Amino acid sequence: MKKYILYTILSFLIATSVSARKTGCEGNCENGFGKWTYTDKTTYEGNWVGTQKQGLGTETWPNGYIYKGEFNKSNWSGKGILTFPDGSTYEGEWANGFMNGKGKFTWSNGKEKIGIWENGKLQE
């Protein structure tokens, strides 16, 4: 049940990030390092290549979600950590914006699930 809730939350985050209107950049958000703030107050601070999030960066939402890690063509891809507002975290591999590969989900109470994830779902 919890993995379906997690999958729903991640889908919402990705959809919200895509639909947020852009407002402006501090630094170089074309080819370099810069911080972009969207109208919904979501921010991305990190590396840019061809106006896309690329390499290391941090995406922060006003509701408390924080993703810190690798991006590829503006998608979470590579290694990264997603922190939830309640303090829960997922640390591991990402592909196309979803948990894909080896990773560890830690709930705020300290309980952990370690395993292989595919498209945001733990494979059991």
CSV table of C-alpha atoms in Angstrom, one decimal:
chain,number,residue,atom,x,y,z
A,1,MET,CA,0.0,0.0,0.0
A,2,LYS,CA,2.8,2.4,0.9
A,3,LYS,CA,4.6,1.9,-2.4
A,4,TYR,CA,1.4,2.9,-4.2
A,5,ILE,CA,1.1,6.1,-2.1
A,6,LEU,CA,4.8,6.8,-2.9
A,7,TYR,CA,4.3,6.2,-6.6
A,8,THR,CA,1.3,8.6,-6.6
A,9,ILE,CA,3.2,11.3,-4.7
A,10,LEU,CA,6.1,11.1,-7.2
A,11,SER,CA,3.8,11.2,-10.2
A,12,PHE,CA,2.2,14.4,-8.7
A,13,LEU,CA,5.6,16.0,-8.1
A,14,ILE,CA,6.8,15.4,-11.6
A,15,ALA,CA,3.5,16.7,-13.1
A,16,THR,CA,3.6,19.7,-10.9
A,17,SER,CA,7.2,20.5,-11.8
A,18,VAL,CA,6.5,20.3,-15.5
A,19,SER,CA,3.4,22.5,-15.3
A,20,ALA,CA,4.9,25.2,-13.1
A,21,ARG,CA,5.4,28.4,-15.2
A,22,LYS,CA,8.9,29.8,-15.4
A,23,THR,CA,9.8,33.2,-13.8
A,24,GLY,CA,13.5,33.8,-13.9
A,25,CYS,CA,17.1,32.8,-13.5
A,26,GLU,CA,19.9,33.9,-11.2
A,27,GLY,CA,23.2,33.0,-12.9
A,28,ASN,CA,23.5,31.1,-16.1
A,29,CYS,CA,20.5,28.8,-16.8
A,30,GLU,CA,21.4,28.2,-20.4
A,31,ASN,CA,24.9,26.7,-20.2
A,32,GLY,CA,26.4,26.9,-16.7
A,33,PHE,CA,25.3,27.1,-13.1
A,34,GLY,CA,22.2,28.9,-12.1
A,35,LYS,CA,19.1,29.0,-9.9
A,36,TRP,CA,15.7,29.1,-11.6
A,37,THR,CA,12.6,30.1,-9.6
A,38,TYR,CA,9.2,29.0,-10.9
A,39,THR,CA,5.9,30.9,-10.2
A,40,ASP,CA,4.8,28.3,-7.7
A,41,LYS,CA,8.1,29.0,-5.8
A,42,THR,CA,9.7,25.7,-6.8
A,43,THR,CA,13.4,26.2,-7.4
A,44,TYR,CA,16.1,24.4,-9.2
A,45,GLU,CA,19.7,25.3,-8.5
A,46,GLY,CA,22.5,23.5,-10.4
A,47,ASN,CA,24.0,22.8,-13.7
A,48,TRP,CA,22.4,23.6,-17.0
A,49,VAL,CA,23.2,22.5,-20.6
A,50,GLY,CA,21.1,23.9,-23.5
A,51,THR,CA,18.6,25.3,-21.0
A,52,GLN,CA,18.0,21.9,-19.5
A,53,LYS,CA,18.8,20.7,-16.0
A,54,GLN,CA,21.9,18.5,-16.5
A,55,GLY,CA,24.4,17.1,-14.0
A,56,LEU,CA,24.2,17.9,-10.3
A,57,GLY,CA,21.5,20.0,-8.9
A,58,THR,CA,18.9,20.5,-6.2
A,59,GLU,CA,15.1,20.9,-6.8
A,60,THR,CA,13.1,22.3,-3.9
A,61,TRP,CA,9.3,22.6,-3.6
A,62,PRO,CA,7.6,25.0,-1.2
A,63,ASN,CA,5.6,22.1,0.3
A,64,GLY,CA,8.9,20.6,1.7
A,65,TYR,CA,10.0,18.0,-1.0
A,66,ILE,CA,13.7,18.2,-1.9
A,67,TYR,CA,15.5,16.3,-4.6
A,68,LYS,CA,19.3,16.5,-4.5
A,69,GLY,CA,21.2,14.6,-7.1
A,70,GLU,CA,21.8,14.0,-10.8
A,71,PHE,CA,19.7,15.2,-13.7
A,72,ASN,CA,19.7,14.2,-17.4
A,73,LYS,CA,17.7,16.4,-19.8
A,74,SER,CA,15.8,17.9,-16.9
A,75,ASN,CA,14.8,14.5,-15.5
A,76,TRP,CA,16.0,12.9,-12.2
A,77,SER,CA,18.5,10.4,-13.6
A,78,GLY,CA,21.5,8.9,-11.9
A,79,LYS,CA,22.0,8.9,-8.2
A,80,GLY,CA,20.0,11.1,-5.9
A,81,ILE,CA,18.1,11.7,-2.6
A,82,LEU,CA,14.5,12.7,-2.4
A,83,THR,CA,13.5,14.0,1.0
A,84,PHE,CA,9.8,14.1,1.9
A,85,PRO,CA,8.2,16.8,4.1
A,86,ASP,CA,7.8,14.3,7.0
A,87,GLY,CA,11.5,13.5,6.9
A,88,SER,CA,11.3,10.2,5.0
A,89,THR,CA,13.9,9.7,2.3
A,90,TYR,CA,14.7,7.7,-0.8
A,91,GLU,CA,18.4,7.4,-1.6
A,92,GLY,CA,19.4,5.6,-4.7
A,93,GLU,CA,19.3,5.3,-8.4
A,94,TRP,CA,16.9,7.2,-10.6
A,95,ALA,CA,15.9,7.0,-14.3
A,96,ASN,CA,13.4,9.2,-16.2
A,97,GLY,CA,12.2,10.9,-13.0
A,98,PHE,CA,11.4,7.6,-11.2
A,99,MET,CA,13.2,5.4,-8.7
A,100,ASN,CA,14.9,2.8,-10.9
A,101,GLY,CA,17.7,0.5,-9.7
A,102,LYS,CA,19.2,0.0,-6.3
A,103,GLY,CA,17.8,2.2,-3.5
A,104,LYS,CA,16.8,2.6,0.1
A,105,PHE,CA,13.6,4.1,1.3
A,106,THR,CA,13.7,5.3,5.0
A,107,TRP,CA,10.5,6.3,6.7
A,108,SER,CA,10.6,9.1,9.3
A,109,ASN,CA,10.3,6.5,12.1
A,110,GLY,CA,13.5,4.8,10.9
A,111,LYS,CA,12.0,1.8,9.2
A,112,GLU,CA,13.9,1.0,6.0
A,113,LYS,CA,13.2,-0.9,2.7
A,114,ILE,CA,16.2,-1.7,0.6
A,115,GLY,CA,16.0,-3.3,-2.8
A,116,ILE,CA,15.6,-2.9,-6.5
A,117,TRP,CA,13.1,-0.3,-7.7
A,118,GLU,CA,11.4,-0.1,-11.1
A,119,ASN,CA,9.4,2.9,-12.2
A,120,GLY,CA,8.9,4.0,-8.6
A,121,LYS,CA,7.8,0.6,-7.3
A,122,LEU,CA,9.8,-1.7,-5.1
A,123,GLN,CA,10.3,-5.1,-6.7
A,124,GLU,CA,9.6,-7.8,-4.2
